XYZ file of C-alpha atoms in Angstrom:
630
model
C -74.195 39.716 -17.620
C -77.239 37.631 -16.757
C -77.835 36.719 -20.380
C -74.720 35.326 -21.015
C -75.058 34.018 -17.695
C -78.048 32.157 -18.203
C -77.368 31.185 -22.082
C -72.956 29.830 -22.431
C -72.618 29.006 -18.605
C -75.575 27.813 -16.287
C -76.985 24.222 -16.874
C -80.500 24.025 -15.552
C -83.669 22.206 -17.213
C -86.601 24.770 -17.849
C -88.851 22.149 -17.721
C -88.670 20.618 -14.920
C -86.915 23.671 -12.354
C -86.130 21.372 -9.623
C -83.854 19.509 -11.479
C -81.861 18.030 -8.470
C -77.948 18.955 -10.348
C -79.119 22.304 -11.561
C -76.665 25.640 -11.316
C -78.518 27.884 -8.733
C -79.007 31.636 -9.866
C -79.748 34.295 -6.788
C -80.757 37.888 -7.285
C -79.865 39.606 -4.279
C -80.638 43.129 -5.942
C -84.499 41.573 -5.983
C -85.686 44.513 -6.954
C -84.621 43.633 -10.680
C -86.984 40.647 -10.502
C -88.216 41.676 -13.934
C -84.792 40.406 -15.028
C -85.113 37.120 -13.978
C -88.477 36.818 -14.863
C -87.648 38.196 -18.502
C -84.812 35.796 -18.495
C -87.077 32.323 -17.277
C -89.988 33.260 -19.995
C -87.002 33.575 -22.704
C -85.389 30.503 -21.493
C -88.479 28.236 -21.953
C -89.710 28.278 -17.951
C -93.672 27.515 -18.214
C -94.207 29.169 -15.080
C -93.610 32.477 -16.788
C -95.519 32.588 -20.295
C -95.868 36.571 -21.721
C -98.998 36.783 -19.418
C -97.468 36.942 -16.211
C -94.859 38.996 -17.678
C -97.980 41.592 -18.909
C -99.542 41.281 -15.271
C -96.137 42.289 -13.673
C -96.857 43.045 -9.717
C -100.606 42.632 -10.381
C -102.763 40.650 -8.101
C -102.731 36.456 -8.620
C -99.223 37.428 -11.106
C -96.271 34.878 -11.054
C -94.375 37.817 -11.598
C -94.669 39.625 -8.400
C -92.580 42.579 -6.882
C -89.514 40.792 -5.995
C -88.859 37.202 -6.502
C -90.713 34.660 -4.528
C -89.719 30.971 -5.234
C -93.141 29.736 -3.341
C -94.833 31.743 -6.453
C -92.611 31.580 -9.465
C -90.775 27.846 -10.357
C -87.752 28.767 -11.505
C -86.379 31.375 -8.717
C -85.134 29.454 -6.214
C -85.150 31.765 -3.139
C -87.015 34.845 -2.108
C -85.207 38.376 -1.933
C -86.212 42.081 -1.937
C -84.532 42.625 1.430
C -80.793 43.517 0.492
C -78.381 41.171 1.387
C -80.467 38.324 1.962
C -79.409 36.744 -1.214
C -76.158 36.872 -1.149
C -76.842 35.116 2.158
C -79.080 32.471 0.964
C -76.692 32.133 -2.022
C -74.319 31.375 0.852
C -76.471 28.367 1.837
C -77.096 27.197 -1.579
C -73.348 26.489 -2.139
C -72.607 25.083 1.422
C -75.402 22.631 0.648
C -73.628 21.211 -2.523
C -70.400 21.397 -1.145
C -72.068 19.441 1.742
C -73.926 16.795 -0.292
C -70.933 16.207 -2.864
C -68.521 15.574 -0.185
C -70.915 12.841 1.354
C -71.927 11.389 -2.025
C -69.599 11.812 -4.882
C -67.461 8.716 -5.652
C -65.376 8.438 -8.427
C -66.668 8.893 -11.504
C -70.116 9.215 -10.042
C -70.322 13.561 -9.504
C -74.384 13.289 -8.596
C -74.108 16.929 -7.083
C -71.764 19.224 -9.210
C -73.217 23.005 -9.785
C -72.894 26.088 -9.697
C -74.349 28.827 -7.198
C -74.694 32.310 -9.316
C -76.211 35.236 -7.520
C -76.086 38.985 -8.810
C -75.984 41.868 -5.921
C -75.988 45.211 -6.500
C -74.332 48.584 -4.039
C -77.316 48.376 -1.993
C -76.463 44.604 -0.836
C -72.402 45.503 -0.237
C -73.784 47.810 2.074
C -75.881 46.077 4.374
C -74.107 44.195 7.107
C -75.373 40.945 6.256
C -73.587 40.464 2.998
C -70.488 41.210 4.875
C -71.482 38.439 7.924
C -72.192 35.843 5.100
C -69.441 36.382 2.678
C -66.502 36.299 5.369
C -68.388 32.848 6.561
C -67.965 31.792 2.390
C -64.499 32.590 1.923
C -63.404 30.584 5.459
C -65.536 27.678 4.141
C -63.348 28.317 0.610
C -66.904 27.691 -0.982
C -65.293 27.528 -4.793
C -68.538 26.681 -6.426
C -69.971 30.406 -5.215
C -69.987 33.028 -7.951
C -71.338 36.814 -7.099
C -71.407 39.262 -9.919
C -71.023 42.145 -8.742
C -73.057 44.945 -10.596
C -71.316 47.840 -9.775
C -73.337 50.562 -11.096
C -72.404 53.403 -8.134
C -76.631 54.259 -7.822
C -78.580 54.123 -5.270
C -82.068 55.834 -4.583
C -80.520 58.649 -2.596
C -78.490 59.680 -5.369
C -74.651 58.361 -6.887
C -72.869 55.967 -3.846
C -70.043 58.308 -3.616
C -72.321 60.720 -0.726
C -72.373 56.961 1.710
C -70.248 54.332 -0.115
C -66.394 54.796 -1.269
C -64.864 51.742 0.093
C -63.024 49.580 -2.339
C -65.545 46.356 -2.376
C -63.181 44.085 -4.174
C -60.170 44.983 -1.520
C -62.722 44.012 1.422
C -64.100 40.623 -0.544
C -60.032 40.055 -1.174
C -59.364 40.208 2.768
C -62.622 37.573 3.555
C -61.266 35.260 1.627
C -62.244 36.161 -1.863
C -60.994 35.634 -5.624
C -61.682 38.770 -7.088
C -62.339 40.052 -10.768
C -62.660 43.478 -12.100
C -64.510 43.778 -15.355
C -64.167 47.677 -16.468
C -67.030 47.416 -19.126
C -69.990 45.235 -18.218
C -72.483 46.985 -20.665
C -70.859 45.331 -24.209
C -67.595 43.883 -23.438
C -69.004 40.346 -23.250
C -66.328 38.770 -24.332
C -64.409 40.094 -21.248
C -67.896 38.729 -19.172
C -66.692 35.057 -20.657
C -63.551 35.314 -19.333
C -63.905 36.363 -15.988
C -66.959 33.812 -15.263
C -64.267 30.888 -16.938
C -61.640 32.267 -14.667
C -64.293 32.058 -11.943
C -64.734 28.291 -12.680
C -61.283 27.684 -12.371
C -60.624 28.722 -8.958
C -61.832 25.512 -6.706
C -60.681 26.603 -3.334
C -62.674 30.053 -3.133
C -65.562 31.825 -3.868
C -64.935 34.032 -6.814
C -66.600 38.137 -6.454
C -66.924 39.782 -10.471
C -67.227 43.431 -10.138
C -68.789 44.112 -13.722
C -68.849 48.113 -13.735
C -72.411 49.055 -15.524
C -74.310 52.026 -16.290
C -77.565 52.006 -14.826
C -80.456 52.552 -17.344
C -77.913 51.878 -20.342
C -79.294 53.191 -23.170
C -82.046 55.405 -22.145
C -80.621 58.579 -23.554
C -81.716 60.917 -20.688
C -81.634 58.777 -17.352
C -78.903 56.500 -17.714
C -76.678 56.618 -15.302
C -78.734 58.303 -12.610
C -81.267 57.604 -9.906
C -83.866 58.232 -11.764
C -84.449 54.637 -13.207
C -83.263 52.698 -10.122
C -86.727 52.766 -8.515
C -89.679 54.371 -11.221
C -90.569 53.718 -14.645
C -89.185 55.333 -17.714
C -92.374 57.343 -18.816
C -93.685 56.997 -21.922
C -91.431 59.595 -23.564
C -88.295 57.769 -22.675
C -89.098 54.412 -23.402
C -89.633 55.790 -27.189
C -86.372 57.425 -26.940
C -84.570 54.463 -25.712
C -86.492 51.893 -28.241
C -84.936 54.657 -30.911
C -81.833 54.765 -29.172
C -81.189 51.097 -29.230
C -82.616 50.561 -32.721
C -85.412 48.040 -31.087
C -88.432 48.271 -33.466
C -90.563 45.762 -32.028
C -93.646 46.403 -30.567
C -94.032 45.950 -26.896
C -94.299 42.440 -25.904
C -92.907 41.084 -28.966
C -90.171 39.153 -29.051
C -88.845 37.888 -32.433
C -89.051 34.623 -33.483
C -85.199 33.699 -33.988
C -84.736 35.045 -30.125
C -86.879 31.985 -28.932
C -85.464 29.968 -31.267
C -82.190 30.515 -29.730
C -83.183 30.471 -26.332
C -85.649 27.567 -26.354
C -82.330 25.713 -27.213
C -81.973 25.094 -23.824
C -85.450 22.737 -23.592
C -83.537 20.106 -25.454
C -80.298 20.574 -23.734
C -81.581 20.388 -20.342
C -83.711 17.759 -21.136
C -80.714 15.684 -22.071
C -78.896 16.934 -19.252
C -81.051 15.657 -16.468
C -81.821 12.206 -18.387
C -77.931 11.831 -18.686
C -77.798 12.736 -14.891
C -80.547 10.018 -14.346
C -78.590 7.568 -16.205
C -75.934 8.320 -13.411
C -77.740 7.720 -10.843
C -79.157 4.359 -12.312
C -75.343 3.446 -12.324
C -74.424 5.004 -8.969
C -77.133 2.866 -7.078
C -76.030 -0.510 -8.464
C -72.448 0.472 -7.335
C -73.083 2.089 -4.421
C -77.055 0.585 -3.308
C -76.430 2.118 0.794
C -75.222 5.538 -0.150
C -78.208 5.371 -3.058
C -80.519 4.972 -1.003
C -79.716 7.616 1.861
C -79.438 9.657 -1.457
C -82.856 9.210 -2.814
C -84.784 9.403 0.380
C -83.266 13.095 1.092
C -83.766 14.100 -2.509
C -87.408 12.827 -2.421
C -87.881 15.246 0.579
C -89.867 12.927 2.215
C -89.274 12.233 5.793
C -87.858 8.625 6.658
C -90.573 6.551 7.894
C -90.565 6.014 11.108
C -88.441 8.952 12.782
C -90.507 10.164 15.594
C -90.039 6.785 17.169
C -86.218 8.184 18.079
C -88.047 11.047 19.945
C -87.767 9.834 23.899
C -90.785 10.221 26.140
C -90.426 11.527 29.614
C -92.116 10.240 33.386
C -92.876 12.820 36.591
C -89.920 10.386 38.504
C -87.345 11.027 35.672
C -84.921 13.781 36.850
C -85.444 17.092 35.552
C -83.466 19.224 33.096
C -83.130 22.438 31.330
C -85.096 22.163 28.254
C -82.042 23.483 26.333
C -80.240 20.126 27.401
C -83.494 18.477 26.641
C -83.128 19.837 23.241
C -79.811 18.615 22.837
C -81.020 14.777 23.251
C -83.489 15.609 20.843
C -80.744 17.135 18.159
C -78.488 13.927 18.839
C -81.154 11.409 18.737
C -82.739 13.124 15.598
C -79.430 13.187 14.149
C -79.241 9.275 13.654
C -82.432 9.186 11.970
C -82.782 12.035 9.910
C -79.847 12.192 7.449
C -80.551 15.637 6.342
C -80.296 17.382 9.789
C -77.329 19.836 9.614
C -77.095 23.123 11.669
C -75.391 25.104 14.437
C -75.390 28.176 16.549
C -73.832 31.790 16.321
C -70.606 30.858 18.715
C -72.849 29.578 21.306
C -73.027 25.750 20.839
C -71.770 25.096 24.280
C -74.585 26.913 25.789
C -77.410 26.629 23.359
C -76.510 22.693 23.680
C -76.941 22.438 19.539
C -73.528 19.956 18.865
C -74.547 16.628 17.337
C -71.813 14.971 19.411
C -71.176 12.001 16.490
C -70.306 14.226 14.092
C -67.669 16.508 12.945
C -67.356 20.263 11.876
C -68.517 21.360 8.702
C -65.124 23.238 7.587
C -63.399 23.787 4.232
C -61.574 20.573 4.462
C -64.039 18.625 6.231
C -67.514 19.167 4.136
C -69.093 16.219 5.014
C -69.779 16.686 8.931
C -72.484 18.207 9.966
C -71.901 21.021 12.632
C -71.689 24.408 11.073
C -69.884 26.826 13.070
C -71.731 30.358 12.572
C -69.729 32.345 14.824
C -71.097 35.346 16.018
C -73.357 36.052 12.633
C -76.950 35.723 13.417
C -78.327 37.508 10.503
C -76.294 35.812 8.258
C -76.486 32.682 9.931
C -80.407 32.939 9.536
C -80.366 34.059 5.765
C -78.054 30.896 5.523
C -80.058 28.324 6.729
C -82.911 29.662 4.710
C -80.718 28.771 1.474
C -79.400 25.276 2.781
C -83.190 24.220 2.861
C -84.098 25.901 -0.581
C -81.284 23.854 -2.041
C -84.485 21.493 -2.135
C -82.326 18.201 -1.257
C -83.762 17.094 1.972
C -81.440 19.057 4.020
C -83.592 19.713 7.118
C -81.294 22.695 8.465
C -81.330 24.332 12.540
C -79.780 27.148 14.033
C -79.077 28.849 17.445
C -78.782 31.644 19.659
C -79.821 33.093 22.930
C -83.561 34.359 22.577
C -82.908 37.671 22.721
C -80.633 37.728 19.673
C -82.873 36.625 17.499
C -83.331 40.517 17.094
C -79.984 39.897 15.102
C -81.889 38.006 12.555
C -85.393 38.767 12.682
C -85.413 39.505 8.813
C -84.389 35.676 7.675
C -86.695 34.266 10.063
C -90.113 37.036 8.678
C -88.014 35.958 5.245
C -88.090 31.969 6.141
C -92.241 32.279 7.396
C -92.916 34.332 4.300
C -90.924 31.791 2.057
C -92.489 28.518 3.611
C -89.066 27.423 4.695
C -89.442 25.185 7.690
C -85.966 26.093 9.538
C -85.563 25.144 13.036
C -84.618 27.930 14.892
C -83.221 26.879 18.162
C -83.362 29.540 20.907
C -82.689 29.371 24.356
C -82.150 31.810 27.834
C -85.753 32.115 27.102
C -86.551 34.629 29.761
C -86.126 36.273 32.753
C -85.146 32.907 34.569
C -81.389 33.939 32.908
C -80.971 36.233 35.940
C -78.064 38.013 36.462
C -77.189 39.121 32.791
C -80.116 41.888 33.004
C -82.518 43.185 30.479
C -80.125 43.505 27.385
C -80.436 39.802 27.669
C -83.716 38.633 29.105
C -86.381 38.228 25.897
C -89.697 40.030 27.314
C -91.740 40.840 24.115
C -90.002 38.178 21.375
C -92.553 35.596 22.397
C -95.417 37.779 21.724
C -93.474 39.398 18.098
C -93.346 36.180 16.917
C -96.979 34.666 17.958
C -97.581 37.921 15.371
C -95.555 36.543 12.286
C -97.626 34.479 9.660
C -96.579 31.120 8.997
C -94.513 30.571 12.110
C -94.665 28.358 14.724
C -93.826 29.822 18.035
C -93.300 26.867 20.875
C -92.477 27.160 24.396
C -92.211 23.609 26.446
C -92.478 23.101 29.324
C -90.289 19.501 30.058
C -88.940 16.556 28.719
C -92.425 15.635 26.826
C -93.052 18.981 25.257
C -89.507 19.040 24.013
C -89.860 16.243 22.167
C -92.759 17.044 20.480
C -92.277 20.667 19.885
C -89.213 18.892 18.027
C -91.848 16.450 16.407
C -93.655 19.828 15.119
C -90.454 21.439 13.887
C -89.175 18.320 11.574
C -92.882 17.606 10.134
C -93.362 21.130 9.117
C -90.723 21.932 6.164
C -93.216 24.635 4.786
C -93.193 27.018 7.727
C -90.287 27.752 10.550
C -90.751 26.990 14.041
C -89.291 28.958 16.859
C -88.101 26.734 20.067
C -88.257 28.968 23.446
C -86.370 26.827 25.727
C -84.926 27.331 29.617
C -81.466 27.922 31.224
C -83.269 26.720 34.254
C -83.808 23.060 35.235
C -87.690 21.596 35.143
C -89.330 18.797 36.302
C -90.965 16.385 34.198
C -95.032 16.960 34.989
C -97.757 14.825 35.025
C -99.535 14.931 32.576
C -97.520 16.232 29.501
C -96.978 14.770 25.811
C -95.998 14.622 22.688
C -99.388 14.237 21.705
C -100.548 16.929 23.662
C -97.936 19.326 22.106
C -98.906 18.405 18.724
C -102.462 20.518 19.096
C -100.923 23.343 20.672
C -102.775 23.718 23.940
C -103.955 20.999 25.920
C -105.094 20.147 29.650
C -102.403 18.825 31.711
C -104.589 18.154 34.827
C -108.303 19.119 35.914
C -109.460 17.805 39.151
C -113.320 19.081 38.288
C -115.874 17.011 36.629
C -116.152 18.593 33.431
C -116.901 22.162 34.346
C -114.017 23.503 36.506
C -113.837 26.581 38.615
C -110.991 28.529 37.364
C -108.345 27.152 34.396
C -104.960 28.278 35.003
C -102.780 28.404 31.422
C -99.101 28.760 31.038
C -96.295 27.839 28.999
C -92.323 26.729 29.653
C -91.158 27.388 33.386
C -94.174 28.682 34.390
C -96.062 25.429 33.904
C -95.193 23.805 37.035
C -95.871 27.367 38.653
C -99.109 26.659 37.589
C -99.426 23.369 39.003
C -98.919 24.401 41.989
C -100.802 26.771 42.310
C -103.340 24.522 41.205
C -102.660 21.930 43.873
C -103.126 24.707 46.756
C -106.763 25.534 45.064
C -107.611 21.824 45.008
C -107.047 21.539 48.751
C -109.407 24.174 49.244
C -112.192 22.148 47.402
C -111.550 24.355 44.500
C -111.912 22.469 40.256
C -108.954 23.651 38.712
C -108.142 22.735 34.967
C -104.311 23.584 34.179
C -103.689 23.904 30.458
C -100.277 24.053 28.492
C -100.308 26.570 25.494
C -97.119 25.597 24.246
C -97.998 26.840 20.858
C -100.843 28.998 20.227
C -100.858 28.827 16.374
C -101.065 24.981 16.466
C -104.041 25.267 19.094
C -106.063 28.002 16.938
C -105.824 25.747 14.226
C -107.374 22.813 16.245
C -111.505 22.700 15.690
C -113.750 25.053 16.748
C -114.715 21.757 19.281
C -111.790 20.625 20.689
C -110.723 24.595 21.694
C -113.861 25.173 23.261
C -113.079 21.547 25.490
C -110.020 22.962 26.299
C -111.718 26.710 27.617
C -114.995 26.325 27.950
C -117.336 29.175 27.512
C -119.188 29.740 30.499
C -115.983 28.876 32.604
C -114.599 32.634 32.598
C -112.281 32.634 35.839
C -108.982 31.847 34.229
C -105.161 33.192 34.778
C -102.707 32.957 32.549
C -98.626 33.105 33.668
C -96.141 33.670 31.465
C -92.142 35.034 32.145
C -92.649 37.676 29.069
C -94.942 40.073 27.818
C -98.768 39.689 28.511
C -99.806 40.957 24.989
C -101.889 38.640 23.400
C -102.961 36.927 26.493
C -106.644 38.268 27.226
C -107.713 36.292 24.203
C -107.851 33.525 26.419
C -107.900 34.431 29.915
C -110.792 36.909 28.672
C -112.230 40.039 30.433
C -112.567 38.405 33.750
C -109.272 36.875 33.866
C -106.228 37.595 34.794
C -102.255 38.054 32.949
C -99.213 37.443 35.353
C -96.249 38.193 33.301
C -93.489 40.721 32.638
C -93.974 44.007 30.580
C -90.929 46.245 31.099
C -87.502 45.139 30.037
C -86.271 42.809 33.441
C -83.488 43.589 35.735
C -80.110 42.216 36.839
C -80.902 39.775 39.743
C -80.373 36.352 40.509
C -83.577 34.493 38.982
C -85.574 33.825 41.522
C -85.073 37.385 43.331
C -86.656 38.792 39.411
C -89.571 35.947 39.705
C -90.476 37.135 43.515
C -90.274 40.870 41.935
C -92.178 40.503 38.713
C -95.036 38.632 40.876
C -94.807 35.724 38.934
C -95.118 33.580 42.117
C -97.196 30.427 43.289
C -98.864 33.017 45.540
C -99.806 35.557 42.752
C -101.544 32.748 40.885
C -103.220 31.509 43.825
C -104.370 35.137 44.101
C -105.089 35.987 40.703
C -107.091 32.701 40.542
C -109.508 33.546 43.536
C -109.989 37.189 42.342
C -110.921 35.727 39.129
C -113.744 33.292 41.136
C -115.038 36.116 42.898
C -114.956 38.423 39.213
């Protein structure tokens, strides 16, 4: 299915793989990568010569273990996890249906593809595939083509001992066009027709259950478990080389194979100068809707953005910095075209609604509100694949904190894939009160300080909001997490953008260089911390109050400018923080001090669970003067 795929129906360059009006082909079941990597070194793709396919899951290899698009030009999003790609597939077609409704004019299609994506059993069966195709078929997503491979093996053994549902009957009910072909090992012809038939239905996404044999043509292990997840052996790669009357040696490919696939070099060449032609035409016809065009496809910021961000003053009233993050959504929204996003059936309380714009719906493409509903994995795995589309769509998302348990794997899947989503989370603590421990985040702030690549930010007030939002937008390589309140805050002294930029920074220090105790927090607990810091001061005491909104930005600040910020013979410090306190002794070191929260919370009304926890004015004060006298 994939060759025929790949060589009568998807349009793509191999020489230049980010042609912007390529089809888009997925493998959810990324444990086939050796497919697609076969399929891009046939096809003419110079990021896969024979040598990479030789090195195969070997250190420094473009052909690693599953597909990773940061690695290998030509795959366009990373899987291995099952079901992700059916998700970011998912993304990849909302994105074109997005950018054609806005652009497209008349005789001017500048974004007309294709989405592919092949999943296997294992994907049908994990929840997310479910969560993201029910969101496909309500969005009627027609350009969004899964072939099925429906093979009935798993590594346990044949589906029939976990999976006996009828897959096409559930993809019918959420919205599907479905297709059934009986023999997908040599009835191609039947292939061709149901991928045509595909094409022709505009108002749905189109599921192809292609019924395979697994292994077909290895005489003794086809059809069984035993060459879903181990080699051959020796012995059986003869027999199936015999079996399939393939005399070549290993490696070689004939010649008249690449002359038939390198085909495509010239006809994707041609395609993307033709499509370049278009656009030529489109922006004499059309110069404003050109432009807005070309600077999201360049995926270069406008210049000039940050200047929407507002800056905040101590006398300004205070706010929640989930409604501060809504200002920064709607102001960001008038100067970054590309911004798209929503929450999982939250918007009204994560405060994520660009208020000038519509919802993104199956008869309403263009607007710019996507309506999850209560899918956060899917959502996640979604957004991943709107920003992979690679044409300056800067997506967000939302949910409470907690949930982001929901969708951990997209976001460790977005880090991993340097795929700067904005990941909007709010009730960012205990300060949510009453709701209890199932939905007051204690250790998420320190599980995602662990991920790679990620960018976990907690502000603290109007200031820190805006340029934790500053952060997220420049960084389109690596997510960021945004911890903000339910709570109201005041507006400190002291805060900035700049400030928030490098991650940890001193808000206010009353000492003259050396000071007796620094006191470090992040969010709500900020102003705790000034407080506490103003009761010290009137006792004669230097206090230096720092802001670690972000850790990773700080550690990657010189070796200088960190030890400014905690100096190293100043070792009475405290550090108070509404979550865990894992992590924390890195900085407040062995004489210091942790105030936070390391059980799971309680039901209370906030400030009854602050006086509880100890994470009090009082307790700092304490903490602080222990730590003087340490």
């Amino acid at each position: 299915m994939a060759f025929v795929l790949f060589d009568e129906f998807m349009k793509f360059n191999p020489k230049d793989p980010y042609f912007v009006n390529r089809d888009r082909f997925v493998l959810s079941a990324g444990h086939g990568c050796m497919l697609q990597y076969a399929l891009l070194h046939l096809f003419g793709y110079d990021s896969v010569p024979i040598e990479e396919i030789k090195n195969f899951r070997q250190w420094g290899s473009k052909a690693p273990g599953h597909p990773e698009h940061f690695i290998t030009p030509g795959v366009e999003v990373t899987t291995g996890p099952l079901g992700q790609g059916i998700a970011n597939a998912v993304g990849l077609a909302l994105a074109e249906k997005h950018l054609a409704a806005r652009f497209n004019k008349p005789g001017f299609d500048l974004i007309d593809h294709y989405t592919y994506v092949i999943l296997g059993d294992g994907c049908n069966m994990e929840g997310i595939s479910t969560e993201a195709a029910s969101l496909a078929g309500h969005w009627g997503l027609g350009k969004l083509i899964a072939l099925y491979d429906d093979n009935h093996i798993s590594i346990d053994g044949n589906t029939e001992i976990a999976f006996t549902e009828d897959v096409s009957a559930r993809f019918d009910a959420l919205g599907w066009h479905t297709i059934w072909v009986k023999d997908g090992n040599t009835d191609l012809d039947a292939l061709r027709a149901a991928i045509e038939e595909a094409k022709s239905v505009t108002d749905k996404p189109t599921m192809i259950k292609i019924t395979t044999t697994i292994g077909f043509g290895s005489p003794n292990k086809a059809n069984s478990y035993a060459v879903h997840g181990a080699a051959l052996g020796a012995s059986e790669v003869t027999a199936t080389r015999e079996n399939l009357n393939w005399p070549y040696a290993p490696f070689e490919i004939p010649a008249e194979v690449y002359e038939h696939t390198h085909k495509k070099i010239t006809e994707g060449a041609k395609l993307e100068a033709d499509w370049n032609a278009l656009l030529a035409k489109y922006e004499k016809e059309y110069p404003k809707e050109a432009a807005e065009f070309k600077q999201l496809i360049s995926l270069e910021l406008p210049e000039g953005w940050e200047k929407a961000l507002p800056t905040y003053t101590p006398d300004m009233p205070g706010d929640a910095t989930r409604n501060l993050s809504q200002v920064m959504l709607n102001a960001l929204a008038d100067v970054l075209p590309g911004l798209v996003g929503g929450s999982a059936d939250l918007a009204s309380s994560n405060m994520t609604l660009l208020k000038k714009h519509g919802n993104f719906q199956k008869d309403t493409p263009a607007e710019r509100n996507i309506r999850f509903g209560v899918r956060e994995h899917a959502m996640g795995a979604i957004a991943n694949g709107i920003q992979l589309h690679l044409t300056g769509l800067i997506p967000y998302v939302a949910t409470f904190f907690i949930f982001s348990d929901y969708m951990r794997n997209a976001i460790r899947i977005s880090a991993l894939g340097e795929t700067g989503v904005i990941q909007v989370m709010t009730h960012d603590s205990i300060g949510l009160g009453e709701d209890g421990p199932t939905h007051q985040p204690i250790e998420h702030l320190a599980s995602f300080r662990a991920m790679p690549n990620l960018l976990m930010m907690r502000p603290a007030d109007g200031n820190e909001t805006a340029g934790s939002y500053k952060v997220a937008v420049q960084n389109r390589k690596r997510p960021t997490v945004l911890a903000l309140s339910r709570q109201k805050l005041p507006n400190l002294p002291g805060t900035s953008i700049e400030g928030t930029e490098k991650g940890g920074y001193t808000i206010s220090d009353n000492s003259s260089g050396k000071p007796d105790v620094i006191l470090m927090a992040t969010g709500s607990e900020l102003e705790m911390a000034e407080k506490a810091a103003k009761i010290l001061r009137d006792e004669g005491k230097g206090v230096r109050v720092v802001s670690m909104v972000c850790w990773e930005l700080f550690e990657e600040q010189p070796e200088e400018y960190k030890k400014s910020v905690f100096p190293d013979d100043v070792r009475a410090r405290v550090s108070v923080e509404a979550g865990s306190t894992l992590g924390w002794h890195k900085y407040v070191g062995d004489k210091g001090k942790a105030i936070g929260v390391d059980d799971f919370g309680a039901s209370a009304p906030a400030n009854i669970l602050y006086e509880k926890y100890g994470i009090t004015v009082d307790a700092v004060v304490a903490a602080a003067k222990a730590a003087m006298e340490a």
